[in-house]
XYZ file of C-alpha atoms in Angstrom:
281
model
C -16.252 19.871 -4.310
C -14.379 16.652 -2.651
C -11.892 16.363 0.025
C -9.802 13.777 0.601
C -8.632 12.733 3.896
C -5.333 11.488 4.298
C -3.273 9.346 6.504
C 0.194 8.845 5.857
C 0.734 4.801 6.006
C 5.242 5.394 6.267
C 7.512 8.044 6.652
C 8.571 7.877 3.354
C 5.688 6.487 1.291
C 2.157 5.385 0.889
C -1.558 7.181 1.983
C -5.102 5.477 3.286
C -7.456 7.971 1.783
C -10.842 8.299 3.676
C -13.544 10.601 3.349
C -15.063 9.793 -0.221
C -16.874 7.261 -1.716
C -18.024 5.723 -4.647
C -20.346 7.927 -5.876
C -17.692 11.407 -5.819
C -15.230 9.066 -7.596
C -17.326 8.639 -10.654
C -19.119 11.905 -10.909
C -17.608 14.519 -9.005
C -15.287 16.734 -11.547
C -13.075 17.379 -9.345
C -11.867 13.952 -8.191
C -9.041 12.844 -10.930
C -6.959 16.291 -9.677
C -7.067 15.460 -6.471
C -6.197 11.721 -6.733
C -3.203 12.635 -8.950
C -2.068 15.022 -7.140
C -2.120 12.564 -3.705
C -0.537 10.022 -5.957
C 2.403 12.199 -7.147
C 2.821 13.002 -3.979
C 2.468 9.966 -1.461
C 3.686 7.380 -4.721
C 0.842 4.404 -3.361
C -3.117 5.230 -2.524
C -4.851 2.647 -0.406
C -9.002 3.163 0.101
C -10.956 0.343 1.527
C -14.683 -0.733 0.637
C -15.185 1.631 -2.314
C -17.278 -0.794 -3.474
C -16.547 -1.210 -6.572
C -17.706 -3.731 -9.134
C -15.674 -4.631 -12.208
C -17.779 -1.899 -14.094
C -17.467 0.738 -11.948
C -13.551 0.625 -11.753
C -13.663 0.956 -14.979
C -15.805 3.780 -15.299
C -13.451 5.316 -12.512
C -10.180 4.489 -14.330
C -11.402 6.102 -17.071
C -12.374 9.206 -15.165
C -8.236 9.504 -14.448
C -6.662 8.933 -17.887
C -7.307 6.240 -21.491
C -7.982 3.332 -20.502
C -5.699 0.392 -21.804
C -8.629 -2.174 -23.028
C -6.655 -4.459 -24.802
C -5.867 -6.270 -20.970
C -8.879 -8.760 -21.241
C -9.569 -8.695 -24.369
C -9.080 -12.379 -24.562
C -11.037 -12.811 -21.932
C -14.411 -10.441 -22.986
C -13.638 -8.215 -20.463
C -11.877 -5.395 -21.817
C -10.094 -2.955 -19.816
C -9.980 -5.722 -16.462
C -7.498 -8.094 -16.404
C -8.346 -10.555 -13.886
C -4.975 -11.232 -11.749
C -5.336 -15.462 -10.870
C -3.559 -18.285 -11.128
C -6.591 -19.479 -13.307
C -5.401 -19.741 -16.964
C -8.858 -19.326 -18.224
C -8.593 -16.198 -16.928
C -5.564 -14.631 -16.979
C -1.856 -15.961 -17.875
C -1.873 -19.083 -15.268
C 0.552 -19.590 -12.398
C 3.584 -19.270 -14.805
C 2.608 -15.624 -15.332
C 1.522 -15.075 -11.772
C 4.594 -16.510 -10.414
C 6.644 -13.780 -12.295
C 5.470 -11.026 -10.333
C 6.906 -12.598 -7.037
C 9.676 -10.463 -8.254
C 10.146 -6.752 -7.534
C 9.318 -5.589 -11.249
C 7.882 -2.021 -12.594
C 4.716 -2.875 -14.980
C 4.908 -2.128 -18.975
C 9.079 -2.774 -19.263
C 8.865 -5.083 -22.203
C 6.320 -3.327 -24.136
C 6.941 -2.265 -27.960
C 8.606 0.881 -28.676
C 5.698 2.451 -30.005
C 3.966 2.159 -26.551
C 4.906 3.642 -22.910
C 4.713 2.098 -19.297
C 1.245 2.982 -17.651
C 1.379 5.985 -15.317
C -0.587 4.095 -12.906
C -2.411 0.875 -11.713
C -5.569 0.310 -10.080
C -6.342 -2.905 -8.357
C -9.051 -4.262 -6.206
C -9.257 -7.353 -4.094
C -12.106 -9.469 -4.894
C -10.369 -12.635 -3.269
C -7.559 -13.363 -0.587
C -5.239 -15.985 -0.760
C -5.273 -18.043 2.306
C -1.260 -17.898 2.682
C 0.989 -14.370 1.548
C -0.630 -12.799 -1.035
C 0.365 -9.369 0.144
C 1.501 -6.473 -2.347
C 4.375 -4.413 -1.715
C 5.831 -0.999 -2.811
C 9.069 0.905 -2.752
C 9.424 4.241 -4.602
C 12.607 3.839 -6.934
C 12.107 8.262 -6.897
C 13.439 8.189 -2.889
C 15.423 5.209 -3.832
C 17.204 7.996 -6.492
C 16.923 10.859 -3.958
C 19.083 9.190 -1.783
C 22.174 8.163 -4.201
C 25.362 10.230 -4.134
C 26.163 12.744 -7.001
C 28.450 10.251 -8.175
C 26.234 7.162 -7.827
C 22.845 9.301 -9.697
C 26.060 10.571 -12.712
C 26.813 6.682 -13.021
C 23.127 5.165 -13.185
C 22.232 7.958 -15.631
C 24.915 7.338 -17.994
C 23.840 3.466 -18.300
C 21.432 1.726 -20.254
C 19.262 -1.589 -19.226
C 17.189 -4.042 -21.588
C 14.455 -5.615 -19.966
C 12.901 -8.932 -21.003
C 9.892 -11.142 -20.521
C 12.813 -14.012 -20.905
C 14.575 -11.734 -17.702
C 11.864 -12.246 -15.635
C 10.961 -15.777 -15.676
C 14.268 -17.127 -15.529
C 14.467 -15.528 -12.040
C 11.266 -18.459 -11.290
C 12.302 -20.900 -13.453
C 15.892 -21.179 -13.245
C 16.669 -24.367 -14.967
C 14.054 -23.501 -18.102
C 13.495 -26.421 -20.920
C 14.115 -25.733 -24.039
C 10.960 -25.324 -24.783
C 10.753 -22.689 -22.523
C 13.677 -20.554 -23.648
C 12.614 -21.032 -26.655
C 8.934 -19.628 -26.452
C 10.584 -16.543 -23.870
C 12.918 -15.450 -26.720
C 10.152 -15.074 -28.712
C 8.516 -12.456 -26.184
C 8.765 -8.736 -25.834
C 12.166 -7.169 -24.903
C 12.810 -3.534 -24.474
C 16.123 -1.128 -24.098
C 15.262 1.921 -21.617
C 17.347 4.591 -19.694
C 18.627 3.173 -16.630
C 17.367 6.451 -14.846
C 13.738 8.194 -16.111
C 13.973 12.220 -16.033
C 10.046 12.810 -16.071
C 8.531 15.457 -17.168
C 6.802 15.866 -13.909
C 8.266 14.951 -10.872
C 11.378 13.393 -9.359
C 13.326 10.908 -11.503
C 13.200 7.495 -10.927
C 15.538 3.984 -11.660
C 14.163 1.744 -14.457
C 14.712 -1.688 -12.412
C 13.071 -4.756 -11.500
C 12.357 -8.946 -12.661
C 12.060 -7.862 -16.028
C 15.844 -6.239 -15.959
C 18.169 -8.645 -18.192
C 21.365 -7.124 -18.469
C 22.926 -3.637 -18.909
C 24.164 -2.395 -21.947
C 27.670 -2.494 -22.696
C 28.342 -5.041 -19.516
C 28.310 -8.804 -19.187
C 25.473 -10.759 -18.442
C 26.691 -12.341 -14.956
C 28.496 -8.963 -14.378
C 24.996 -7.199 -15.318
C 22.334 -9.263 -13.056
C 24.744 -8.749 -9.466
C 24.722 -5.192 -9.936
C 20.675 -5.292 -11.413
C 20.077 -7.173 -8.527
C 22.451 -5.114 -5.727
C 20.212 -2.471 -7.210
C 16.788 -3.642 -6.259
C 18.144 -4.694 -3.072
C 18.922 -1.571 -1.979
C 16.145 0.293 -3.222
C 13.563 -2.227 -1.124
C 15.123 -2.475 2.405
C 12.569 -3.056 4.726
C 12.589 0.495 5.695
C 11.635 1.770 2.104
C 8.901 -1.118 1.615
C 4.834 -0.872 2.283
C 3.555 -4.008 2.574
C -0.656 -4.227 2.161
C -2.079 -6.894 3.668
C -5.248 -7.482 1.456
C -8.811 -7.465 2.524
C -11.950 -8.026 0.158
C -12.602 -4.730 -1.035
C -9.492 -3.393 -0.969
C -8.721 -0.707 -3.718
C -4.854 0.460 -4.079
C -3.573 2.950 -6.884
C -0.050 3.413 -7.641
C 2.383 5.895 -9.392
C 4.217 2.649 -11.857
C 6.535 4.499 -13.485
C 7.866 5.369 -9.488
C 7.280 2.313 -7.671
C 8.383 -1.056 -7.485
C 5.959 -3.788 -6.200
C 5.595 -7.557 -5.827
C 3.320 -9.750 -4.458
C 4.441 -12.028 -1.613
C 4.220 -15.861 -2.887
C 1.228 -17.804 -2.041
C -0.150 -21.250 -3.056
C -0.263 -22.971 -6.220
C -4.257 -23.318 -7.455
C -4.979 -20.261 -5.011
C -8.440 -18.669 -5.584
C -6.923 -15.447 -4.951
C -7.971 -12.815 -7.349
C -7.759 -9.101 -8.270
C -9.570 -6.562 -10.273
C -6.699 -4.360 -12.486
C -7.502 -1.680 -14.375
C -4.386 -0.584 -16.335
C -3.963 3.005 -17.893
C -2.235 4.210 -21.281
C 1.218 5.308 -20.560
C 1.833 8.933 -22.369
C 5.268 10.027 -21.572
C 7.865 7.968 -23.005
C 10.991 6.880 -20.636
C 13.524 9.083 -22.508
């Protein structure tokens, strides 16, 4: 049986996990229990030089819930999307640029489908400028609100867009553009998520495009007073990458971003993406 060592990384968030390697993490049974438990718990996992190879993070993703192998399907590699500015392998720098934003993955999917319970990423390059990913738990961002503040959030209702999220890079869009982004995904949740298991959280981020029932202009301030709030420096984990590097979050908890870096950057990362079972309301 495995034991994980843990070391807090802040008061309020995040764990290094140490004593386990690759080898418990795809056959020991009792592995996926104890990761989700740390991740409920701590919200962000970090574990350097696992070791991994594109294969064997998917054989360990697998090991903790289904798999979502339609990422990199275009690509031949299902299951791994390869996070680069490279179109030829992923989206480009338009798409890469996007999550510069604080954002919560799976917002914009189809009704039919539910955001992923969690993410797992590994560094395979650095950038040689920013590059660094970082967290803040929208659960303690909730925790903290007033009874009258949590009432008021609940009550609302937020559509998030593909369209939301890259006019916050591309503010002055062509045409063309706003054209092709109203033909992407858009998506009315909850403001607040009551899960099933554990604390609720705030359904926020780049993707957010207005509230429902409330103006546009009126809608992004108090979206984006929201995020503000919720990622003070004091509720933010930023990981500064290393080769190797694995990190596992709890999405449907978390916010996270990447800090921007350069345009052709060879900076790339392995991201293994599960199936998200528990819709948001």
């Amino acid at each position: 049986m495995s034991t994980l060592t843990i070391n807090t990384l802040t008061p309020s968030m995040g764990a290094e996990i140490s004593g386990i390697g690759l080898d418990q993490l795809l056959h020991d049974d009792t592995v996926p229990e104890l990761i989700w438990n740390a991740l409920r718990e701590h919200g962000v996992l970090l574990f350097h030089d696992l070791g991994f190879t594109p294969d064997t993070q998917l054989q360990f993703s697998e090991r903790l819930g289904t798999l979502d192998r339609t990422n990199g399907e275009q690509y031949n590699e299902p299951g791994i999307q390869r996070v680069s500015m490279d179109p030829k392998k992923n989206g480009g720098q338009e798409t890469v640029r996007g999550t510069f934003n604080w954002h919560m993955d799976g917002c914009t999917l189809p009704a039919e489908k539910n955001p992923s319970p969690a993410t797992i990423l590994t560094c395979a390059v650095t950038s040689e400028t920013g590059g660094q990913t970082e967290f803040a738990s929208t659960r303690a961002f909730f925790d903290s609100l007033s009874s009258d503040e949590k009432d008021r959030l609940s009550a609302m209702r937020v559509v998030h867009s593909v369209a939301g999220s890259r006019r916050r890079v591309i503010p002055n869009p062509t045409p063309e553009q706003e054209q092709a982004w109203a033909a992407m995904q858009s998506r009315e949740h909850p403001m607040v998520w009551r899960h099933r298991e554990g604390r609720p959280s705030v359904i926020i981020g780049g993707t957010s495009d207005y509230i429902v029932g409330m103006g546009k202009d009126e809608s992004r301030l108090f979206l984006d007073d929201l995020v503000a709030r919720a990622t003070t420096p004091d509720r933010v984990y930023s990981h500064e990458w290393s080769v190797g590097d694995t990190v596992i979050w709890d999405n449907p908890g978390m916010l996270h971003r990447v800090q921007p870096y350069e345009d052709g950057s060879a900076r790339e990362m392995i991201r293994c993406t599960l199936v998200g079972e528990e819709p948001t309301e």
